[in-house]
mmCIF file of C-alpha atoms in Angstrom:
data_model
loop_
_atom_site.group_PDB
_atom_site.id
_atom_site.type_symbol
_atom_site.label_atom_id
_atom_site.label_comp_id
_atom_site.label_asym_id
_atom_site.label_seq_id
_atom_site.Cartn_x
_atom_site.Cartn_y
_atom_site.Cartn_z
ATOM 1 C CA UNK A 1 -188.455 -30.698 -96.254
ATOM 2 C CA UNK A 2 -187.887 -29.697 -99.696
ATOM 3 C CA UNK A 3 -184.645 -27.334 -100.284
ATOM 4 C CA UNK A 4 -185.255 -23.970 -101.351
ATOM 5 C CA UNK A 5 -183.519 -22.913 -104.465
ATOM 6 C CA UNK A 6 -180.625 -19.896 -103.396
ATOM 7 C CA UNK A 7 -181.869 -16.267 -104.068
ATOM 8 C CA UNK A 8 -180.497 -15.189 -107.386
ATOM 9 C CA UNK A 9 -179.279 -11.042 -106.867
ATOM 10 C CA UNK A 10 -180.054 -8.479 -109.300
ATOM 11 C CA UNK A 11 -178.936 -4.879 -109.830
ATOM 12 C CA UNK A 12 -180.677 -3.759 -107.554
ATOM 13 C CA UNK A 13 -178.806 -5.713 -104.659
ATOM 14 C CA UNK A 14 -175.286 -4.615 -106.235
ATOM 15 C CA UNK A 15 -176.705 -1.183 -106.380
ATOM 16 C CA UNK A 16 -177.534 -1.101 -102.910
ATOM 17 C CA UNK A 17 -174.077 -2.343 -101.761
ATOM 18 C CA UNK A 18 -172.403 -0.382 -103.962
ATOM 19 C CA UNK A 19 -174.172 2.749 -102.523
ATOM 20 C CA UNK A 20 -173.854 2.364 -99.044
ATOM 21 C CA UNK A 21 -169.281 1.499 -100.184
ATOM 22 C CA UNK A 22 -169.405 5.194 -101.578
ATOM 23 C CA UNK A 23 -169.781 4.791 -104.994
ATOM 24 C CA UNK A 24 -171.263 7.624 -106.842
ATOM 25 C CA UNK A 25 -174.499 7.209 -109.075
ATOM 26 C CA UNK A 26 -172.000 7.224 -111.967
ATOM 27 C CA UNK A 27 -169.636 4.566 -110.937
ATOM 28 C CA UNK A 28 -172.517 2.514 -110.549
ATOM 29 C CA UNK A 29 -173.819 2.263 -113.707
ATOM 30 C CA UNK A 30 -170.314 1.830 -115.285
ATOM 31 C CA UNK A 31 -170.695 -1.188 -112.924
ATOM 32 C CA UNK A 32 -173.658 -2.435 -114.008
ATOM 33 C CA UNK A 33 -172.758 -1.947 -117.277
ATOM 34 C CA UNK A 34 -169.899 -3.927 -116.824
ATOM 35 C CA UNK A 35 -172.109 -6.802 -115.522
ATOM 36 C CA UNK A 36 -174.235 -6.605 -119.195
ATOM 37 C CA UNK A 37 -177.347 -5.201 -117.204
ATOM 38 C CA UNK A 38 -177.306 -1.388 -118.587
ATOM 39 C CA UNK A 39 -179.232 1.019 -116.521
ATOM 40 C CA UNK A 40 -179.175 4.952 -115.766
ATOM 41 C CA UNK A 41 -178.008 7.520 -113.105
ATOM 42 C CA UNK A 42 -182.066 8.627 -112.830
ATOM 43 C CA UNK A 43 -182.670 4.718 -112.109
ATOM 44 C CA UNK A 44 -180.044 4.091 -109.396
ATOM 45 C CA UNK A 45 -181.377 7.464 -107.659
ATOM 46 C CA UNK A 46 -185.215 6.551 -107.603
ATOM 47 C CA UNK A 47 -183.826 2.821 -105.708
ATOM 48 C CA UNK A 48 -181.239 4.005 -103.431
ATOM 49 C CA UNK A 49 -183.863 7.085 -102.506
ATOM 50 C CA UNK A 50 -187.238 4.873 -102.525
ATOM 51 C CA UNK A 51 -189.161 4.471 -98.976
ATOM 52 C CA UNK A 52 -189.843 0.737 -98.048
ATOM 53 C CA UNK A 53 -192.925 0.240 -96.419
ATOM 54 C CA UNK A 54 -193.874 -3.277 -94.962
ATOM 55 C CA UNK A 55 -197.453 -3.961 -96.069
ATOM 56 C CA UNK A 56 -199.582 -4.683 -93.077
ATOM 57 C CA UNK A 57 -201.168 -8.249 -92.428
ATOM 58 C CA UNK A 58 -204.523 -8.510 -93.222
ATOM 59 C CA UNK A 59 -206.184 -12.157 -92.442
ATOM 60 C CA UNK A 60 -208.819 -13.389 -94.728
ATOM 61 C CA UNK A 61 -212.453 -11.338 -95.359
ATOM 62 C CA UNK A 62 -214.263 -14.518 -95.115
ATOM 63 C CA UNK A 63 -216.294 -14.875 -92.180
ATOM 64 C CA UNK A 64 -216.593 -18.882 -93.234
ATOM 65 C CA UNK A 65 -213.184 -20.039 -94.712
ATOM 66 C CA UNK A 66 -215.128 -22.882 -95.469
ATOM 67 C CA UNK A 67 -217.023 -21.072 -97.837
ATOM 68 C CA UNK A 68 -214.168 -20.436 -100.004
ATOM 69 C CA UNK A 69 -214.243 -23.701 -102.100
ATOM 70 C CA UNK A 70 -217.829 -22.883 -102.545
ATOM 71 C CA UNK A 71 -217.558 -19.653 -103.528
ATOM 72 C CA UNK A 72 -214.791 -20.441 -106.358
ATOM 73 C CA UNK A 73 -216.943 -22.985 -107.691
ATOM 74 C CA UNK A 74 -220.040 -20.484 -107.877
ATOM 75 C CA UNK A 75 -217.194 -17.855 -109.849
ATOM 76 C CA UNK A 76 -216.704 -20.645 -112.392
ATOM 77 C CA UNK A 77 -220.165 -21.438 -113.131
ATOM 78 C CA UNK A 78 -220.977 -17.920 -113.214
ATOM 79 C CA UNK A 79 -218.532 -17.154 -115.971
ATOM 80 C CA UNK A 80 -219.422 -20.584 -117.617
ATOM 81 C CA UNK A 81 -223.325 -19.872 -117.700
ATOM 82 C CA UNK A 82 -222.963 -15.881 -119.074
ATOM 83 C CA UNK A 83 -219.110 -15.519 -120.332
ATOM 84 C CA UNK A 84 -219.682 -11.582 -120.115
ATOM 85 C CA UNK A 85 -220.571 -10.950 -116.264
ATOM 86 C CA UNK A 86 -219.079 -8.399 -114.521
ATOM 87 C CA UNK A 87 -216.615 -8.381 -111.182
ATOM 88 C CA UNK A 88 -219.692 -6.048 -109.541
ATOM 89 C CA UNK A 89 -222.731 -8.315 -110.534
ATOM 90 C CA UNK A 90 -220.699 -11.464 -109.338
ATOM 91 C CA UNK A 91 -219.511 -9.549 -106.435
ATOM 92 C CA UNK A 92 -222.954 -8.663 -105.706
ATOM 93 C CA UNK A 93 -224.232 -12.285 -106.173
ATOM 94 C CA UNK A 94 -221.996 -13.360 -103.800
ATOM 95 C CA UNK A 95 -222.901 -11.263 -100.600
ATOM 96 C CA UNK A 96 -226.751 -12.384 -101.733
ATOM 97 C CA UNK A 97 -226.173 -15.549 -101.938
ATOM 98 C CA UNK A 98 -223.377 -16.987 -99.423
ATOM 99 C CA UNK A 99 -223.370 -13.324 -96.976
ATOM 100 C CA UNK A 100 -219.709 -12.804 -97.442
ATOM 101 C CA UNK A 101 -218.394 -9.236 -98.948
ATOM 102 C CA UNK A 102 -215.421 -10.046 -100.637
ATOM 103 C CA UNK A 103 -213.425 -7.487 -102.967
ATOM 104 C CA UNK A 104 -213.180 -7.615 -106.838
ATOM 105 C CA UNK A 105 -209.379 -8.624 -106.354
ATOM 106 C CA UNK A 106 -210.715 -11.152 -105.116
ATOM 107 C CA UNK A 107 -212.885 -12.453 -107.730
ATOM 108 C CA UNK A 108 -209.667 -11.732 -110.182
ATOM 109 C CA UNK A 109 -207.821 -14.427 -108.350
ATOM 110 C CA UNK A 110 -210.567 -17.132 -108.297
ATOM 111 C CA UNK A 111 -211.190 -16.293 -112.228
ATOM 112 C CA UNK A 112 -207.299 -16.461 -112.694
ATOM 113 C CA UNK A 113 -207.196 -19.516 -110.953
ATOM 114 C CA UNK A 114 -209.987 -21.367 -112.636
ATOM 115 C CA UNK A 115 -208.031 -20.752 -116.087
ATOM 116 C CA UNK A 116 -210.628 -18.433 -117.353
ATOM 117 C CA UNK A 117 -208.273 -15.951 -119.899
ATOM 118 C CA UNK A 118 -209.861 -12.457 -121.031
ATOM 119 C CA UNK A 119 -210.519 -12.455 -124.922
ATOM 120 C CA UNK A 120 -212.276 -10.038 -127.600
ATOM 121 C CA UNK A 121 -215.867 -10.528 -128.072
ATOM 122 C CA UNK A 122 -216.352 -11.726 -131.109
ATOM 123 C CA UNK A 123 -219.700 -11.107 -132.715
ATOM 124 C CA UNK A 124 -221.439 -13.187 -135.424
ATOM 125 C CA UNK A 125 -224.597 -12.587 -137.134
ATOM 126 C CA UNK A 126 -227.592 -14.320 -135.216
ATOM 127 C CA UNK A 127 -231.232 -14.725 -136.464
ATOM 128 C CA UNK A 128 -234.155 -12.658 -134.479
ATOM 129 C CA UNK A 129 -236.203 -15.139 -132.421
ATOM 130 C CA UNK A 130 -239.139 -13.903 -134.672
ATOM 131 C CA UNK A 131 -237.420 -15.308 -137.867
ATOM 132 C CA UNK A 132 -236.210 -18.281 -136.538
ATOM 133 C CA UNK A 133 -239.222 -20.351 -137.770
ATOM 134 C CA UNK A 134 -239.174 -18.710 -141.247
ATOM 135 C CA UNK A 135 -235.711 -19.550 -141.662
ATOM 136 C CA UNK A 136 -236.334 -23.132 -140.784
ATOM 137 C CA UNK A 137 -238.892 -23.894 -143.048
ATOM 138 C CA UNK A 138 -237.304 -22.291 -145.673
ATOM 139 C CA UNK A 139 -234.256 -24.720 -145.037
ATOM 140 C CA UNK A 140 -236.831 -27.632 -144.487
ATOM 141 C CA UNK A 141 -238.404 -26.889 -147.615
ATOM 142 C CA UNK A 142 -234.982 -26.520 -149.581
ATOM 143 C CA UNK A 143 -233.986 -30.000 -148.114
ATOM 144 C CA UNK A 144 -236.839 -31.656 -149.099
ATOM 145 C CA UNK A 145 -236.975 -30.599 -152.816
ATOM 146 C CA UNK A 146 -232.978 -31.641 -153.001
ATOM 147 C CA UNK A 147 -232.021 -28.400 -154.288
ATOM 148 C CA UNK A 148 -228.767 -28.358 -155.131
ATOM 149 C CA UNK A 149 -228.661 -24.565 -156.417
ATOM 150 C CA UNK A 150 -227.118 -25.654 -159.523
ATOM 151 C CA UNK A 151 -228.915 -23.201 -161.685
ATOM 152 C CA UNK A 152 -229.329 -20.308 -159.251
ATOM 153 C CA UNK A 153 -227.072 -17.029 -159.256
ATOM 154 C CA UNK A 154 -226.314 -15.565 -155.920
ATOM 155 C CA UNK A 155 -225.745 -11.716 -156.417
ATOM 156 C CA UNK A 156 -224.863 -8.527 -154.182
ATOM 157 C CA UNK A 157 -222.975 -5.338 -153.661
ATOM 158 C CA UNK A 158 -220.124 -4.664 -151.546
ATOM 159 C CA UNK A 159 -217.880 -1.790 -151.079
ATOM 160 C CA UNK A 160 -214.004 -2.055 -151.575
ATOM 161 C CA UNK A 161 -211.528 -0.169 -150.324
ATOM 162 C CA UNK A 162 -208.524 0.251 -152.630
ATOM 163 C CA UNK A 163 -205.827 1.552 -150.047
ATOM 164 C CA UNK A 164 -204.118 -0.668 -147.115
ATOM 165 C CA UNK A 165 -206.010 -1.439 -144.643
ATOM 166 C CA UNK A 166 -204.622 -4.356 -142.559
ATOM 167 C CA UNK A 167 -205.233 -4.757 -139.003
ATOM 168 C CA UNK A 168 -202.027 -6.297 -138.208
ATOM 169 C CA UNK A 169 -198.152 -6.347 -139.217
ATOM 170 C CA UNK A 170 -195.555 -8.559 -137.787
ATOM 171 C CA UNK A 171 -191.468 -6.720 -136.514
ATOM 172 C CA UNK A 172 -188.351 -7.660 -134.765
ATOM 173 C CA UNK A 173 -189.197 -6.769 -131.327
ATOM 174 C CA UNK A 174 -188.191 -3.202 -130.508
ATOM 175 C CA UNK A 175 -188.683 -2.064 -133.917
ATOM 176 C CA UNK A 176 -191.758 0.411 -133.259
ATOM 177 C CA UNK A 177 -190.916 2.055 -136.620
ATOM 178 C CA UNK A 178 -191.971 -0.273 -138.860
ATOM 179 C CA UNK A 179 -195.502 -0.102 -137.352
ATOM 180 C CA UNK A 180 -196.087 2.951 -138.898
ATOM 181 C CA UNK A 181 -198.131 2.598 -142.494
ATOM 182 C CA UNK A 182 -198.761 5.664 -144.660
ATOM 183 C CA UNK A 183 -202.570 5.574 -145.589
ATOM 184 C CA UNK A 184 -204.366 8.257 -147.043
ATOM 185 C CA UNK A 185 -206.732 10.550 -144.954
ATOM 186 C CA UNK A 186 -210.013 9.592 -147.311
ATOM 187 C CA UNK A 187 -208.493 6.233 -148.942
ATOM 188 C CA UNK A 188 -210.435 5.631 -152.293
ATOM 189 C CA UNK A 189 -213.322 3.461 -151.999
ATOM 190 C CA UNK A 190 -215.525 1.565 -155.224
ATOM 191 C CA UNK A 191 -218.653 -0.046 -155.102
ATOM 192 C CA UNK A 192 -218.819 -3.537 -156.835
ATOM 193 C CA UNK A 193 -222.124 -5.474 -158.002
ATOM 194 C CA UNK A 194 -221.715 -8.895 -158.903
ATOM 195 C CA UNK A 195 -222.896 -12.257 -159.151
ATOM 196 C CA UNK A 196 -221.629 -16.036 -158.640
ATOM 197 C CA UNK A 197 -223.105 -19.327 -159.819
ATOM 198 C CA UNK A 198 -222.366 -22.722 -160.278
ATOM 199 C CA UNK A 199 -221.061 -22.753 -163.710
ATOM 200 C CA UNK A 200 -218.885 -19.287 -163.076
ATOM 201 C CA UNK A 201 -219.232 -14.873 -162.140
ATOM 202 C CA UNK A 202 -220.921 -13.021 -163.555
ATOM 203 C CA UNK A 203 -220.297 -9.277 -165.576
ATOM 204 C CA UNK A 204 -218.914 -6.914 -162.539
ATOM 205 C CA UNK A 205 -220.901 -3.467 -162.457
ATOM 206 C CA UNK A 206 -218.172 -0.877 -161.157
ATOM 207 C CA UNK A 207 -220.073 2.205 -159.116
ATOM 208 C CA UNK A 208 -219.121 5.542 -157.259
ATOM 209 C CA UNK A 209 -218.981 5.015 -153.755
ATOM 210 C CA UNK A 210 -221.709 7.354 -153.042
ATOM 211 C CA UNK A 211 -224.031 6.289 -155.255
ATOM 212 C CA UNK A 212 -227.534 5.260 -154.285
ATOM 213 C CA UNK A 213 -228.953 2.151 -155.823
ATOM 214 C CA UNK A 214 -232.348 2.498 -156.316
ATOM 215 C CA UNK A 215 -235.371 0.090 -157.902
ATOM 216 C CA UNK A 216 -234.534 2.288 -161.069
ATOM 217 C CA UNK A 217 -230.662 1.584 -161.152
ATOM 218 C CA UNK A 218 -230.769 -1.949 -159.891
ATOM 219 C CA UNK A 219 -232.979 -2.516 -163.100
ATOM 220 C CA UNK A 220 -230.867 -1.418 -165.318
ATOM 221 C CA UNK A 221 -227.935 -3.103 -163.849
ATOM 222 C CA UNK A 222 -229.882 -6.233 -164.222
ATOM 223 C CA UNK A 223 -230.641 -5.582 -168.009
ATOM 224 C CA UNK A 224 -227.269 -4.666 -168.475
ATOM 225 C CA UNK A 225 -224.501 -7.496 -166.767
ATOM 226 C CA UNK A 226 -227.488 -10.067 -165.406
ATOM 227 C CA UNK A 227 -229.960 -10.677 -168.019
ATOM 228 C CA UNK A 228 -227.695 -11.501 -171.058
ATOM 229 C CA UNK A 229 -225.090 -13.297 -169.043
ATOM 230 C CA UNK A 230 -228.088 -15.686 -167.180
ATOM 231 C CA UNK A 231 -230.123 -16.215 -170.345
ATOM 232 C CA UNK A 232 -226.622 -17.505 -172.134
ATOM 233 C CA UNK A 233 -225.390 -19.847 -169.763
ATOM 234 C CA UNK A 234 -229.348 -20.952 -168.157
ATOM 235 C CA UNK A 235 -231.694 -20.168 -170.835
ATOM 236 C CA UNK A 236 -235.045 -19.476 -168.631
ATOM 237 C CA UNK A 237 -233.992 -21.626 -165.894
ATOM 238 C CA UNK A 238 -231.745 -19.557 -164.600
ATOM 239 C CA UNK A 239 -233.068 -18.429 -160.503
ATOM 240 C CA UNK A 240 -231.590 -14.839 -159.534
ATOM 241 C CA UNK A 241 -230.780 -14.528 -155.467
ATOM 242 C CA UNK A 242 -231.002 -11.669 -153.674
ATOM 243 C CA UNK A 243 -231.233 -9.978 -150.247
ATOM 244 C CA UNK A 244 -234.285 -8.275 -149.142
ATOM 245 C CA UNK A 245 -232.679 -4.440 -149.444
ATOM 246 C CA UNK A 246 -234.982 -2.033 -150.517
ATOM 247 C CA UNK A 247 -233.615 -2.057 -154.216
ATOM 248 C CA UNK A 248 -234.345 -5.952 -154.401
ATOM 249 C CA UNK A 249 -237.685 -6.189 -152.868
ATOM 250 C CA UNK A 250 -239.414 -2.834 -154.336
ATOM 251 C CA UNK A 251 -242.695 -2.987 -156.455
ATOM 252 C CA UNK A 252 -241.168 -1.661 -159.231
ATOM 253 C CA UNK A 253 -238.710 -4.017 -159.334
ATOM 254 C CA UNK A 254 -240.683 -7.109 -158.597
ATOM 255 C CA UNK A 255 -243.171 -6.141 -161.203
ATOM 256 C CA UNK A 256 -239.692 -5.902 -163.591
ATOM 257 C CA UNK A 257 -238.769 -9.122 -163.113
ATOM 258 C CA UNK A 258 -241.862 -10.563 -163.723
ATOM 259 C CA UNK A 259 -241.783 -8.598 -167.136
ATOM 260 C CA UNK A 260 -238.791 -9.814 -168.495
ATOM 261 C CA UNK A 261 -239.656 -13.081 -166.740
ATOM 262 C CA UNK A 262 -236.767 -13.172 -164.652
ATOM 263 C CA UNK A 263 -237.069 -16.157 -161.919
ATOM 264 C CA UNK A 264 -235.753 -14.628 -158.155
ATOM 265 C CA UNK A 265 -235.738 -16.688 -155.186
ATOM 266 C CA UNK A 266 -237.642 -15.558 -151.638
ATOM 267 C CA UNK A 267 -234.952 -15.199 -148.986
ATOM 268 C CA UNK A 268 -235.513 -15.491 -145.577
ATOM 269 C CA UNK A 269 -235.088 -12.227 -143.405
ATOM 270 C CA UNK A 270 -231.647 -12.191 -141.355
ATOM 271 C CA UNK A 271 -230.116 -15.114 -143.205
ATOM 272 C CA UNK A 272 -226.887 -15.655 -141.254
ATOM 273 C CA UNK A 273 -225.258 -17.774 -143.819
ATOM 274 C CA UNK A 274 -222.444 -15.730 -146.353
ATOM 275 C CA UNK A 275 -224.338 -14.877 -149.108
ATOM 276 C CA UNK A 276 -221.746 -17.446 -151.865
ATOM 277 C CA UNK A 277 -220.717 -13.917 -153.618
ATOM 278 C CA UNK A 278 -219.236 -12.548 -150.572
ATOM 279 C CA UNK A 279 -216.771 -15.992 -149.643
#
């Protein structure tokens, strides 16, 4: 037999003893004060005043305990196979499947056990099953011409926000006050067009926030900051990439780039790669 360690007493053992010698609730916390474990007269009256009742025995819901290992297994491969299921829908699974009702507490444990830990979903971007074989032949095709992008210009616009906006700041425990950031009720916002490329950025095209970029505008921000800039550094051999946004892939400004013989690269639909302007 393996010796059992000896209970370690808290306050709430001293208070007790203390209580039934006579002490009052004040002489009790001096007490416990004394013994570096601070606590207050409203603390020392809920334990001395709390009702103890013994929990009643309740054997095991499973009508097979030989189920059990089973069971736990089947909770482990159901969180392995879809990491979002629910306690009801494995719950439910369970009474189908094996005819025993067991509670979601239940489930808890087995998941607990198993070493499955509750994190935030994270969501990436994912290409629609439709798109899937556009997007691979477009990478096929990219592959097999050895396309380095070397003379290509990868463009977009993005909206910054000037003001902090941090998700996260690191305190000393306890020190709630330093949590608290002043921000402004509508923090000032921009909207940036720009472009990257192998041999540097482009010209940055600053815009109002609410500002609506049409086939009209984007034109004219490509005769103003694109044009010059890729016909210095590429001559004609410069390839403009874009997103399919309404602004890029309009008539009008299709039949503009083929005016001013501006080369732009097709991109697939739903490209989950980060466009290179936006790393």
């Amino acid at each position: 037999n393996v010796a059992r360690p000896p209970l370690q007493k808290d306050w709430r053992d001293d208070t007790a003893v203390w209580r039934e010698g006579g002490d009052t609730y004040q002489r009790i916390v001096d007490k416990s004060d004394e013994r570096g474990h601070p606590i207050s007269k409203s603390m020392v009256h809920r334990y001395v005043n709390k009702v103890f009742t013994p929990h009643e025995y309740k054997p095991t819901s499973l009508k097979d305990r030989q189920m059990f290992t089973e069971i736990r297994d089947f909770v482990l491969e159901s969180y392995l196979n879809d990491s979002e299921a629910t306690l009801s829908s494995i719950k439910q699974t369970i009474k189908g499947t094996f005819d025993e009702e067991i509670s979601e507490a239940v489930v808890r444990r087995i998941r607990e056990e198993c070493g499955l830990i509750c994190y935030n979903t994270r969501y990436g971007h994912s290409v629609r099953e439709v798109n899937r074989p556009l997007r691979l032949s477009f990478c096929e095709q990219q592959i097999a011409e050895r396309n380095m992008f070397t003379n290509h210009v990868f463009t977009d616009e993005c909206m910054v926000q000037l003001s902090a906006n941090s998700r996260f700041c690191f305190c000393l425990r306890g020190d709630v006050l330093r949590r608290v950031k002043s921000t402004h009720k509508n923090p000032v916002r921009i909207m940036i067009w720009g472009g990257i490329s192998w041999d540097g950025p482009t010209e940055l095209i600053l815009l109002d926030p609410s500002t609506k970029i049409d086939s009209g505008l984007y034109q004219v921000m490509l005769d103003s900051a694109y044009k010059p800039w890729a016909r210095r550094l590429f001559g004609d051999n410069a390839v403009l990439i874009q997103d399919n946004a309404p602004c890029h892939s309009a008539h009008n400004t299709r039949a503009y780039l083929e005016r001013e013989e501006l080369k732009a690269m097709d991109w697939p639909a739903e490209s989950p790669d980060l466009n290179a302007v936006e790393i």
